[in-house]
Each structure stands twice: as structure tokens, then as C-alpha cells.
Amino acid sequence: MSLELVLITGMSGSGKSVALHALEDAGYYCVDNLPPELLAPFIVLQQQQKVDKVGIAMDVRSGVSLPLVPQQLEGLRQQGVSLRSLFLDATTDALVRRYSETRRRHPLSRQEGRTDAPEQQRVLVQAIELERELLADLRDGADVIDTSIIRPAQLQSYVKALISAPESALTLVFESFAFKRGVPLDADFVFDVRMLPNPHYVPNLRALTGRDAPVVEWLREHEDVARMYGDIEQFLQRWLDALVRDHRSYVTVAIGCTGGQHRSVFLVEQLARGFGARWAALKRHRELDGV
């Protein structure tokens, strides 16, 4: 029996506990903050007990043991373990805000006190940036989820979608977003479609989204929209095979417009449908999924 392992890593305060709960809901046996030294024997134990789905969270609290993880993961793959690695990230501003709201101390911060005091803010930012450096190797090769401005329910949905995606040489994630709320940190490629005709200025289309038939029909009538789709499609078709040869398992393609409601949503829907015939293709609509 092949064991399926989902490893969750990421920045402190980025939502790893929420993601782990999503795995538990999906039937995974989950362990939080497992020391890297125990990873291999823990997997052997689960295999002996006929457990087929395991979720493990690791973070910077593992300290000096973190550099062991990439090599351990490669060893597990060679042993036939089906491995998915998720890295949760967030902007420094979002992480500082969360620590200020909860009054928790960052695991790399040795100072106590109010996290909203100027000196404590400076120390907290330094700790966050140090954590980014320590986790850089774990971020590389993982599927990154930007949790900066999404709700816990959205994060749980994204995690469940990723782990339920069919086995494929490559999983594509097409994500729509609004530039006015920032570019997603998890994007491998970003396409700006704000120059396309905007349904927002058509009164009977303004309240609809790029998933609604009237908006779809309106956008399909515009040559520039078709040209943009063709250009993105051609770019991805040219480079996806090269990414697979480079051993990439996940690629996130972010499409942005002004409000993340019409044009970017339409293109994400169309691209996911088109590329889904060959690859495992998932859709995210950052500004709509939380509504």
C-alpha cells in the first residue's frame, strides 16, 4: 500500500494550523511540529500500521534540523511515498498585523512585550525576515499558497483542492486577483489584463462576475480578449514542458485585473478548462472565493 504524505511548512502565523485541520477533515492522520529527525521513523511506523494518508506540519521551531528536510523528502520519494509539499506564505505586513492582534511572540523573537510598540515591531520584522531565509529551501519546490488576505475557509478550500487534484506530472493553478489588493506571493507567472475592455462600465454587467454567461458572452465579442487568451496560452504551452523537465510539480499562473471580478475571472475559467485536458488544472478566484 502506497502512503500519501502531505508536508505543510511555511511562515509562522501563515495558517499552518488551519491547513492541518483541512487535512484532518479530508481523512489524513496529522501531526503538528514533528522534528525532522523523527520523519523517517514516523513514516515507517505509519506504513506498518497500514495508515495511507498522513499530514505533517514542520516550521522554524525545528531550528538546526531544518536543513535535513529536503534530503529526507527525496529519500521518501525514492521509497515510493507519494509526497505533496505545501508552503504557506504571507506578506510581512500581514504577519506583523496577526502577531499584533494575537499578542503572540514569534518563535525567533526573544523579546517579550507589546508587539505594537515601535521597538517590538522592529524586532518582529527582523524575526520574520530571518525566518524567510531559514525556510527558503523548503519553499523551493513546494506549492506556495499566499494567505495574506484570504480567510481561513478559503485556505481550507485551497488545501483540499490541491490534495484532491489527480496525479499528474504538473499541477497548474490558475488564480484571478485584483491588483488594487496586491499581487499574490504564490504566483510563478503574473499576467496583467487591465488594458482589456471592462464589463464594470456596462450597467447590467457590473454586479456579475466572469463566471456569469452575460459577462462571458460580452468578453468573447472583443478581439483583444481573444488575443490576450491566445498569447497566454501560447506562452504556457511553450514553457510548461520545460518546467516539467526542471522537476516542477506545481505552477501558479495569476491573472490580474482592477477588481478581480470580471476579466481575470473569465480568463482563469477559460485557461483552466483549456489546459485541464492535459494537466491537472485548478482554479482560484481570490476576490470571489471568500464572498
PDB file of C-alpha atoms in Angstrom:
ATOM      1  CA  MET A   1       0.000   0.000   0.000  1.00  0.00           C
ATOM      2  CA  SER A   2       1.432   3.376  -1.046  1.00  0.00           C
ATOM      3  CA  LEU A   3       1.461   6.041   1.646  1.00  0.00           C
ATOM      4  CA  GLU A   4       0.425   9.594   0.749  1.00  0.00           C
ATOM      5  CA  LEU A   5       2.262  12.290   2.693  1.00  0.00           C
ATOM      6  CA  VAL A   6       1.353  15.984   2.700  1.00  0.00           C
ATOM      7  CA  LEU A   7       4.015  18.166   4.292  1.00  0.00           C
ATOM      8  CA  ILE A   8       2.887  21.618   5.408  1.00  0.00           C
ATOM      9  CA  THR A   9       5.550  24.212   6.089  1.00  0.00           C
ATOM     10  CA  GLY A  10       5.626  27.966   5.983  1.00  0.00           C
ATOM     11  CA  MET A  11       5.881  31.198   7.878  1.00  0.00           C
ATOM     12  CA  SER A  12       4.818  31.370  11.493  1.00  0.00           C
ATOM     13  CA  GLY A  13       1.355  32.912  11.587  1.00  0.00           C
ATOM     14  CA  SER A  14       0.578  31.997   7.972  1.00  0.00           C
ATOM     15  CA  GLY A  15      -2.172  29.481   8.776  1.00  0.00           C
ATOM     16  CA  LYS A  16      -0.475  26.090   9.103  1.00  0.00           C
ATOM     17  CA  SER A  17      -2.895  25.003  11.826  1.00  0.00           C
ATOM     18  CA  VAL A  18      -5.848  25.854   9.573  1.00  0.00           C
ATOM     19  CA  ALA A  19      -4.287  23.855   6.723  1.00  0.00           C
ATOM     20  CA  LEU A  20      -3.647  20.908   9.019  1.00  0.00           C
ATOM     21  CA  HIS A  21      -7.303  20.946  10.097  1.00  0.00           C
ATOM     22  CA  ALA A  22      -8.273  20.803   6.413  1.00  0.00           C
ATOM     23  CA  LEU A  23      -6.190  17.647   6.057  1.00  0.00           C
ATOM     24  CA  GLU A  24      -7.827  16.127   9.119  1.00  0.00           C
ATOM     25  CA  ASP A  25     -11.235  16.841   7.600  1.00  0.00           C
ATOM     26  CA  ALA A  26     -10.061  15.050   4.458  1.00  0.00           C
ATOM     27  CA  GLY A  27      -9.160  11.899   6.389  1.00  0.00           C
ATOM     28  CA  TYR A  28      -5.449  12.414   7.000  1.00  0.00           C
ATOM     29  CA  TYR A  29      -3.671  11.382  10.190  1.00  0.00           C
ATOM     30  CA  CYS A  30      -1.990  14.649  11.176  1.00  0.00           C
ATOM     31  CA  VAL A  31       0.946  15.600  13.384  1.00  0.00           C
ATOM     32  CA  ASP A  32       1.992  19.162  14.164  1.00  0.00           C
ATOM     33  CA  ASN A  33       5.617  20.280  14.652  1.00  0.00           C
ATOM     34  CA  LEU A  34       7.216  16.898  14.031  1.00  0.00           C
ATOM     35  CA  PRO A  35      11.018  17.145  14.498  1.00  0.00           C
ATOM     36  CA  PRO A  36      12.785  16.380  11.198  1.00  0.00           C
ATOM     37  CA  GLU A  37      14.871  13.687  12.884  1.00  0.00           C
ATOM     38  CA  LEU A  38      11.670  11.710  13.510  1.00  0.00           C
ATOM     39  CA  LEU A  39      10.263  11.987   9.988  1.00  0.00           C
ATOM     40  CA  ALA A  40      11.705   8.759   8.542  1.00  0.00           C
ATOM     41  CA  PRO A  41      10.913   6.515  11.548  1.00  0.00           C
ATOM     42  CA  PHE A  42       7.457   8.077  11.830  1.00  0.00           C
ATOM     43  CA  ILE A  43       6.676   7.206   8.198  1.00  0.00           C
ATOM     44  CA  VAL A  44       7.897   3.641   8.737  1.00  0.00           C
ATOM     45  CA  LEU A  45       5.595   3.328  11.748  1.00  0.00           C
ATOM     46  CA  GLN A  46       2.602   4.597   9.779  1.00  0.00           C
ATOM     47  CA  GLN A  47       3.323   2.131   6.978  1.00  0.00           C
ATOM     48  CA  GLN A  48       3.476  -0.699   9.489  1.00  0.00           C
ATOM     49  CA  GLN A  49       0.125   0.376  10.888  1.00  0.00           C
ATOM     50  CA  LYS A  50      -1.380   0.493   7.354  1.00  0.00           C
ATOM     51  CA  VAL A  51      -2.073   4.229   7.501  1.00  0.00           C
ATOM     52  CA  ASP A  52      -2.388   5.520   3.934  1.00  0.00           C
ATOM     53  CA  LYS A  53      -2.771   9.300   4.404  1.00  0.00           C
ATOM     54  CA  VAL A  54      -0.509  11.376   6.638  1.00  0.00           C
ATOM     55  CA  GLY A  55      -0.256  15.141   7.119  1.00  0.00           C
ATOM     56  CA  ILE A  56       2.751  16.664   8.878  1.00  0.00           C
ATOM     57  CA  ALA A  57       3.430  20.282   9.786  1.00  0.00           C
ATOM     58  CA  MET A  58       7.011  21.485  10.246  1.00  0.00           C
ATOM     59  CA  ASP A  59       8.214  25.008  10.863  1.00  0.00           C
ATOM     60  CA  VAL A  60      11.094  27.089  12.084  1.00  0.00           C
ATOM     61  CA  ARG A  61      10.740  25.715  15.610  1.00  0.00           C
ATOM     62  CA  SER A  62      12.718  22.721  14.343  1.00  0.00           C
ATOM     63  CA  GLY A  63      15.729  25.046  14.247  1.00  0.00           C
ATOM     64  CA  VAL A  64      19.028  23.438  13.267  1.00  0.00           C
ATOM     65  CA  SER A  65      17.262  20.326  11.965  1.00  0.00           C
ATOM     66  CA  LEU A  66      15.535  22.134   9.085  1.00  0.00           C
ATOM     67  CA  PRO A  67      18.369  21.604   6.562  1.00  0.00           C
ATOM     68  CA  LEU A  68      17.776  17.848   6.891  1.00  0.00           C
ATOM     69  CA  VAL A  69      14.280  18.021   5.436  1.00  0.00           C
ATOM     70  CA  PRO A  70      14.898  18.323   1.652  1.00  0.00           C
ATOM     71  CA  GLN A  71      17.185  15.294   1.657  1.00  0.00           C
ATOM     72  CA  GLN A  72      14.738  13.321   3.794  1.00  0.00           C
ATOM     73  CA  LEU A  73      11.886  14.137   1.427  1.00  0.00           C
ATOM     74  CA  GLU A  74      13.901  12.960  -1.569  1.00  0.00           C
ATOM     75  CA  GLY A  75      14.640   9.718   0.261  1.00  0.00           C
ATOM     76  CA  LEU A  76      10.940   9.158   0.930  1.00  0.00           C
ATOM     77  CA  ARG A  77      10.122   9.750  -2.744  1.00  0.00           C
ATOM     78  CA  GLN A  78      12.683   7.142  -3.748  1.00  0.00           C
ATOM     79  CA  GLN A  79      10.989   4.716  -1.354  1.00  0.00           C
ATOM     80  CA  GLY A  80       7.693   5.159  -3.181  1.00  0.00           C
ATOM     81  CA  VAL A  81       5.985   7.597  -0.802  1.00  0.00           C
ATOM     82  CA  SER A  82       3.561   9.892  -2.656  1.00  0.00           C
ATOM     83  CA  LEU A  83       4.604  13.329  -1.444  1.00  0.00           C
ATOM     84  CA  ARG A  84       2.978  16.745  -1.725  1.00  0.00           C
ATOM     85  CA  SER A  85       4.650  19.745  -0.135  1.00  0.00           C
ATOM     86  CA  LEU A  86       2.669  22.892   0.694  1.00  0.00           C
ATOM     87  CA  PHE A  87       4.290  26.136   1.824  1.00  0.00           C
ATOM     88  CA  LEU A  88       2.101  28.823   3.379  1.00  0.00           C
ATOM     89  CA  ASP A  89       3.352  32.363   2.949  1.00  0.00           C
ATOM     90  CA  ALA A  90       2.133  35.884   3.730  1.00  0.00           C
ATOM     91  CA  THR A  91       3.438  39.407   3.444  1.00  0.00           C
ATOM     92  CA  THR A  92       5.468  40.782   6.319  1.00  0.00           C
ATOM     93  CA  ASP A  93       2.794  43.410   6.963  1.00  0.00           C
ATOM     94  CA  ALA A  94       0.112  40.723   7.241  1.00  0.00           C
ATOM     95  CA  LEU A  95       2.218  38.657   9.635  1.00  0.00           C
ATOM     96  CA  VAL A  96       3.039  41.674  11.811  1.00  0.00           C
ATOM     97  CA  ARG A  97      -0.661  42.540  11.977  1.00  0.00           C
ATOM     98  CA  ARG A  98      -1.586  38.997  13.029  1.00  0.00           C
ATOM     99  CA  TYR A  99       1.026  38.922  15.784  1.00  0.00           C
ATOM    100  CA  SER A 100      -0.118  42.344  16.985  1.00  0.00           C
ATOM    101  CA  GLU A 101      -3.720  41.162  17.112  1.00  0.00           C
ATOM    102  CA  THR A 102      -2.992  37.916  18.961  1.00  0.00           C
ATOM    103  CA  ARG A 103      -0.185  39.241  21.223  1.00  0.00           C
ATOM    104  CA  ARG A 104       1.747  36.053  20.489  1.00  0.00           C
ATOM    105  CA  ARG A 105       5.538  36.005  20.398  1.00  0.00           C
ATOM    106  CA  HIS A 106       7.319  34.966  17.208  1.00  0.00           C
ATOM    107  CA  PRO A 107       9.358  31.775  17.756  1.00  0.00           C
ATOM    108  CA  LEU A 108      12.554  33.553  16.666  1.00  0.00           C
ATOM    109  CA  SER A 109      11.917  36.658  18.762  1.00  0.00           C
ATOM    110  CA  ARG A 110      13.495  36.622  22.216  1.00  0.00           C
ATOM    111  CA  GLN A 111      11.945  39.830  23.452  1.00  0.00           C
ATOM    112  CA  GLU A 112       8.703  39.944  25.348  1.00  0.00           C
ATOM    113  CA  GLY A 113       6.198  42.778  25.469  1.00  0.00           C
ATOM    114  CA  ARG A 114       3.663  44.574  23.321  1.00  0.00           C
ATOM    115  CA  THR A 115       4.072  43.688  19.656  1.00  0.00           C
ATOM    116  CA  ASP A 116       2.628  47.066  18.629  1.00  0.00           C
ATOM    117  CA  ALA A 117       5.382  49.069  20.362  1.00  0.00           C
ATOM    118  CA  PRO A 118       7.924  50.527  17.861  1.00  0.00           C
ATOM    119  CA  GLU A 119      10.904  48.558  19.188  1.00  0.00           C
ATOM    120  CA  GLN A 120       8.931  45.327  19.331  1.00  0.00           C
ATOM    121  CA  GLN A 121       7.669  45.920  15.787  1.00  0.00           C
ATOM    122  CA  ARG A 122      11.262  46.263  14.583  1.00  0.00           C
ATOM    123  CA  VAL A 123      12.333  43.087  16.368  1.00  0.00           C
ATOM    124  CA  LEU A 124       9.309  41.233  14.986  1.00  0.00           C
ATOM    125  CA  VAL A 125      10.055  42.281  11.397  1.00  0.00           C
ATOM    126  CA  GLN A 126      13.667  41.144  11.814  1.00  0.00           C
ATOM    127  CA  ALA A 127      12.494  37.773  13.125  1.00  0.00           C
ATOM    128  CA  ILE A 128      10.115  37.345  10.177  1.00  0.00           C
ATOM    129  CA  GLU A 129      12.826  38.147   7.625  1.00  0.00           C
ATOM    130  CA  LEU A 130      15.222  35.724   9.329  1.00  0.00           C
ATOM    131  CA  GLU A 131      12.538  33.059   9.191  1.00  0.00           C
ATOM    132  CA  ARG A 132      12.156  33.626   5.433  1.00  0.00           C
ATOM    133  CA  GLU A 133      15.854  32.945   4.976  1.00  0.00           C
ATOM    134  CA  LEU A 134      15.770  29.779   7.080  1.00  0.00           C
ATOM    135  CA  LEU A 135      12.768  28.392   5.196  1.00  0.00           C
ATOM    136  CA  ALA A 136      13.914  29.321   1.678  1.00  0.00           C
ATOM    137  CA  ASP A 137      14.969  25.774   0.759  1.00  0.00           C
ATOM    138  CA  LEU A 138      11.630  24.357   1.905  1.00  0.00           C
ATOM    139  CA  ARG A 139       9.757  26.965  -0.136  1.00  0.00           C
ATOM    140  CA  ASP A 140      11.595  25.969  -3.294  1.00  0.00           C
ATOM    141  CA  GLY A 141       9.807  23.072  -4.955  1.00  0.00           C
ATOM    142  CA  ALA A 142       6.697  23.372  -2.778  1.00  0.00           C
ATOM    143  CA  ASP A 143       3.276  24.570  -3.834  1.00  0.00           C
ATOM    144  CA  VAL A 144       3.042  28.038  -2.302  1.00  0.00           C
ATOM    145  CA  ILE A 145      -0.230  29.464  -1.001  1.00  0.00           C
ATOM    146  CA  ASP A 146      -0.367  33.164  -0.220  1.00  0.00           C
ATOM    147  CA  THR A 147      -2.580  33.580   2.852  1.00  0.00           C
ATOM    148  CA  SER A 148      -2.070  37.343   3.251  1.00  0.00           C
ATOM    149  CA  ILE A 149      -5.650  38.402   2.533  1.00  0.00           C
ATOM    150  CA  ILE A 150      -7.668  35.196   2.402  1.00  0.00           C
ATOM    151  CA  ARG A 151      -9.963  33.874   5.089  1.00  0.00           C
ATOM    152  CA  PRO A 152      -9.416  30.547   6.909  1.00  0.00           C
ATOM    153  CA  ALA A 153     -12.323  28.988   4.991  1.00  0.00           C
ATOM    154  CA  GLN A 154     -10.649  29.938   1.695  1.00  0.00           C
ATOM    155  CA  LEU A 155      -7.364  28.419   2.824  1.00  0.00           C
ATOM    156  CA  GLN A 156      -9.080  25.185   3.775  1.00  0.00           C
ATOM    157  CA  SER A 157     -10.745  25.046   0.361  1.00  0.00           C
ATOM    158  CA  TYR A 158      -7.448  25.655  -1.439  1.00  0.00           C
ATOM    159  CA  VAL A 159      -5.687  22.911   0.529  1.00  0.00           C
ATOM    160  CA  LYS A 160      -8.468  20.403  -0.097  1.00  0.00           C
ATOM    161  CA  ALA A 161      -8.456  21.234  -3.815  1.00  0.00           C
ATOM    162  CA  LEU A 162      -4.712  20.701  -4.080  1.00  0.00           C
ATOM    163  CA  ILE A 163      -4.652  17.352  -2.321  1.00  0.00           C
ATOM    164  CA  SER A 164      -7.623  16.080  -4.310  1.00  0.00           C
ATOM    165  CA  ALA A 165      -6.093  17.026  -7.674  1.00  0.00           C
ATOM    166  CA  PRO A 166      -5.401  13.953  -9.830  1.00  0.00           C
ATOM    167  CA  GLU A 167      -1.849  12.669 -10.046  1.00  0.00           C
ATOM    168  CA  SER A 168      -0.052  14.465 -12.861  1.00  0.00           C
ATOM    169  CA  ALA A 169       3.460  15.422 -13.888  1.00  0.00           C
ATOM    170  CA  LEU A 170       2.378  19.001 -13.230  1.00  0.00           C
ATOM    171  CA  THR A 171      -0.449  20.718 -11.370  1.00  0.00           C
ATOM    172  CA  LEU A 172      -1.460  24.107 -12.752  1.00  0.00           C
ATOM    173  CA  VAL A 173      -3.193  26.618 -10.506  1.00  0.00           C
ATOM    174  CA  PHE A 174      -4.899  29.495 -12.316  1.00  0.00           C
ATOM    175  CA  GLU A 175      -5.633  32.353  -9.916  1.00  0.00           C
ATOM    176  CA  SER A 176      -7.575  35.563 -10.528  1.00  0.00           C
ATOM    177  CA  PHE A 177      -6.875  38.617  -8.381  1.00  0.00           C
ATOM    178  CA  ALA A 178      -7.318  42.363  -8.064  1.00  0.00           C
ATOM    179  CA  PHE A 179      -4.210  44.500  -8.481  1.00  0.00           C
ATOM    180  CA  LYS A 180      -5.661  47.019  -6.035  1.00  0.00           C
ATOM    181  CA  ARG A 181      -5.264  44.378  -3.285  1.00  0.00           C
ATOM    182  CA  GLY A 182      -1.760  43.313  -4.272  1.00  0.00           C
ATOM    183  CA  VAL A 183      -0.105  40.638  -6.401  1.00  0.00           C
ATOM    184  CA  PRO A 184      -0.270  37.094  -4.899  1.00  0.00           C
ATOM    185  CA  LEU A 185       3.001  35.918  -3.370  1.00  0.00           C
ATOM    186  CA  ASP A 186       2.379  32.406  -4.677  1.00  0.00           C
ATOM    187  CA  ALA A 187       2.387  33.418  -8.361  1.00  0.00           C
ATOM    188  CA  ASP A 188       5.011  31.917 -10.665  1.00  0.00           C
ATOM    189  CA  PHE A 189       3.705  33.917 -13.637  1.00  0.00           C
ATOM    190  CA  VAL A 190       1.654  37.131 -13.491  1.00  0.00           C
ATOM    191  CA  PHE A 191      -0.368  38.497 -16.396  1.00  0.00           C
ATOM    192  CA  ASP A 192      -1.863  41.986 -16.264  1.00  0.00           C
ATOM    193  CA  VAL A 193      -5.159  42.208 -18.194  1.00  0.00           C
ATOM    194  CA  ARG A 194      -6.284  45.643 -17.013  1.00  0.00           C
ATOM    195  CA  MET A 195      -5.998  47.027 -20.554  1.00  0.00           C
ATOM    196  CA  LEU A 196      -8.838  44.796 -21.790  1.00  0.00           C
ATOM    197  CA  PRO A 197     -12.437  46.056 -22.202  1.00  0.00           C
ATOM    198  CA  ASN A 198     -14.034  46.233 -18.760  1.00  0.00           C
ATOM    199  CA  PRO A 199     -17.586  44.929 -18.097  1.00  0.00           C
ATOM    200  CA  HIS A 200     -17.622  47.063 -14.950  1.00  0.00           C
ATOM    201  CA  TYR A 201     -18.657  50.015 -17.096  1.00  0.00           C
ATOM    202  CA  VAL A 202     -21.648  48.175 -18.557  1.00  0.00           C
ATOM    203  CA  PRO A 203     -24.502  48.775 -16.054  1.00  0.00           C
ATOM    204  CA  ASN A 204     -26.240  45.411 -16.465  1.00  0.00           C
ATOM    205  CA  LEU A 205     -22.913  43.538 -16.126  1.00  0.00           C
ATOM    206  CA  ARG A 206     -21.355  45.433 -13.212  1.00  0.00           C
ATOM    207  CA  ALA A 207     -22.763  43.222 -10.439  1.00  0.00           C
ATOM    208  CA  LEU A 208     -21.981  39.981 -12.281  1.00  0.00           C
ATOM    209  CA  THR A 209     -18.681  38.083 -12.494  1.00  0.00           C
ATOM    210  CA  GLY A 210     -16.558  36.496 -15.182  1.00  0.00           C
ATOM    211  CA  ARG A 211     -18.302  33.196 -14.483  1.00  0.00           C
ATOM    212  CA  ASP A 212     -21.727  34.528 -15.481  1.00  0.00           C
ATOM    213  CA  ALA A 213     -22.969  33.891 -19.015  1.00  0.00           C
ATOM    214  CA  PRO A 214     -23.748  37.544 -19.928  1.00  0.00           C
ATOM    215  CA  VAL A 215     -20.208  38.617 -18.990  1.00  0.00           C
ATOM    216  CA  VAL A 216     -18.688  35.617 -20.792  1.00  0.00           C
ATOM    217  CA  GLU A 217     -20.623  36.432 -23.952  1.00  0.00           C
ATOM    218  CA  TRP A 218     -19.706  40.140 -23.751  1.00  0.00           C
ATOM    219  CA  LEU A 219     -15.985  39.446 -23.336  1.00  0.00           C
ATOM    220  CA  ARG A 220     -15.963  36.893 -26.136  1.00  0.00           C
ATOM    221  CA  GLU A 221     -17.183  39.583 -28.506  1.00  0.00           C
ATOM    222  CA  HIS A 222     -13.961  41.574 -28.063  1.00  0.00           C
ATOM    223  CA  GLU A 223     -10.960  40.696 -30.215  1.00  0.00           C
ATOM    224  CA  ASP A 224      -8.448  41.964 -27.645  1.00  0.00           C
ATOM    225  CA  VAL A 225      -9.737  39.461 -25.085  1.00  0.00           C
ATOM    226  CA  ALA A 226      -9.299  36.582 -27.522  1.00  0.00           C
ATOM    227  CA  ARG A 227      -5.827  37.839 -28.408  1.00  0.00           C
ATOM    228  CA  MET A 228      -4.819  38.008 -24.749  1.00  0.00           C
ATOM    229  CA  TYR A 229      -6.060  34.472 -24.143  1.00  0.00           C
ATOM    230  CA  GLY A 230      -4.115  33.257 -27.168  1.00  0.00           C
ATOM    231  CA  ASP A 231      -0.906  34.971 -26.056  1.00  0.00           C
ATOM    232  CA  ILE A 232      -1.094  33.498 -22.528  1.00  0.00           C
ATOM    233  CA  GLU A 233      -1.966  30.081 -23.911  1.00  0.00           C
ATOM    234  CA  GLN A 234       0.950  30.165 -26.355  1.00  0.00           C
ATOM    235  CA  PHE A 235       3.390  31.244 -23.654  1.00  0.00           C
ATOM    236  CA  LEU A 236       2.368  28.461 -21.292  1.00  0.00           C
ATOM    237  CA  GLN A 237       2.346  25.805 -23.985  1.00  0.00           C
ATOM    238  CA  ARG A 238       5.875  26.777 -24.909  1.00  0.00           C
ATOM    239  CA  TRP A 239       7.305  26.646 -21.388  1.00  0.00           C
ATOM    240  CA  LEU A 240       5.334  24.100 -19.343  1.00  0.00           C
ATOM    241  CA  ASP A 241       7.228  21.110 -20.705  1.00  0.00           C
ATOM    242  CA  ALA A 242      10.491  22.818 -19.764  1.00  0.00           C
ATOM    243  CA  LEU A 243       9.193  23.306 -16.227  1.00  0.00           C
ATOM    244  CA  VAL A 244       8.338  19.620 -16.007  1.00  0.00           C
ATOM    245  CA  ARG A 245      11.859  18.733 -17.150  1.00  0.00           C
ATOM    246  CA  ASP A 246      13.102  21.004 -14.366  1.00  0.00           C
ATOM    247  CA  HIS A 247      11.145  18.790 -11.928  1.00  0.00           C
ATOM    248  CA  ARG A 248       8.494  21.382 -11.115  1.00  0.00           C
ATOM    249  CA  SER A 249       5.340  19.842  -9.683  1.00  0.00           C
ATOM    250  CA  TYR A 250       3.224  22.977  -9.246  1.00  0.00           C
ATOM    251  CA  VAL A 251       2.926  26.178 -11.240  1.00  0.00           C
ATOM    252  CA  THR A 252       0.653  29.065 -10.267  1.00  0.00           C
ATOM    253  CA  VAL A 253      -0.469  31.405 -13.047  1.00  0.00           C
ATOM    254  CA  ALA A 254      -2.000  34.619 -11.706  1.00  0.00           C
ATOM    255  CA  ILE A 255      -4.257  36.762 -13.895  1.00  0.00           C
ATOM    256  CA  GLY A 256      -4.946  40.244 -12.540  1.00  0.00           C
ATOM    257  CA  CYS A 257      -7.405  42.998 -13.392  1.00  0.00           C
ATOM    258  CA  THR A 258      -8.573  46.030 -11.456  1.00  0.00           C
ATOM    259  CA  GLY A 259     -11.221  44.421  -9.258  1.00  0.00           C
ATOM    260  CA  GLY A 260     -10.617  40.707  -9.751  1.00  0.00           C
ATOM    261  CA  GLN A 261     -14.253  40.222 -10.691  1.00  0.00           C
ATOM    262  CA  HIS A 262     -14.729  40.132 -14.473  1.00  0.00           C
ATOM    263  CA  ARG A 263     -11.794  39.923 -16.902  1.00  0.00           C
ATOM    264  CA  SER A 264      -9.324  37.977 -14.773  1.00  0.00           C
ATOM    265  CA  VAL A 265     -12.039  35.578 -13.611  1.00  0.00           C
ATOM    266  CA  PHE A 266     -13.153  34.947 -17.199  1.00  0.00           C
ATOM    267  CA  LEU A 267      -9.611  34.195 -18.369  1.00  0.00           C
ATOM    268  CA  VAL A 268      -8.885  31.911 -15.414  1.00  0.00           C
ATOM    269  CA  GLU A 269     -12.037  29.913 -16.154  1.00  0.00           C
ATOM    270  CA  GLN A 270     -11.144  29.585 -19.831  1.00  0.00           C
ATOM    271  CA  LEU A 271      -7.479  28.734 -19.243  1.00  0.00           C
ATOM    272  CA  ALA A 272      -8.271  26.107 -16.613  1.00  0.00           C
ATOM    273  CA  ARG A 273     -10.749  24.492 -18.981  1.00  0.00           C
ATOM    274  CA  GLY A 274      -8.305  24.545 -21.894  1.00  0.00           C
ATOM    275  CA  PHE A 275      -5.238  23.258 -20.048  1.00  0.00           C
ATOM    276  CA  GLY A 276      -7.249  20.804 -17.970  1.00  0.00           C
ATOM    277  CA  ALA A 277      -7.357  18.454 -20.942  1.00  0.00           C
ATOM    278  CA  ARG A 278      -3.645  17.716 -20.489  1.00  0.00           C
ATOM    279  CA  TRP A 279      -2.653  18.808 -16.975  1.00  0.00           C
ATOM    280  CA  ALA A 280      -4.248  18.795 -13.553  1.00  0.00           C
ATOM    281  CA  ALA A 281      -5.699  22.314 -13.545  1.00  0.00           C
ATOM    282  CA  LEU A 282      -7.178  24.086 -10.519  1.00  0.00           C
ATOM    283  CA  LYS A 283      -8.953  27.443 -10.261  1.00  0.00           C
ATOM    284  CA  ARG A 284      -8.782  30.103  -7.566  1.00  0.00           C
ATOM    285  CA  HIS A 285     -10.639  33.391  -7.540  1.00  0.00           C
ATOM    286  CA  ARG A 286      -9.046  35.293  -4.682  1.00  0.00           C
ATOM    287  CA  GLU A 287     -11.564  38.112  -4.569  1.00  0.00           C
ATOM    288  CA  LEU A 288     -14.630  35.909  -5.095  1.00  0.00           C
ATOM    289  CA  ASP A 289     -13.880  32.721  -3.146  1.00  0.00           C
ATOM    290  CA  GLY A 290     -14.278  34.424   0.203  1.00  0.00           C
ATOM    291  CA  VAL A 291     -17.606  36.031  -0.638  1.00  0.00           C
TER     292      VAL A 291
END
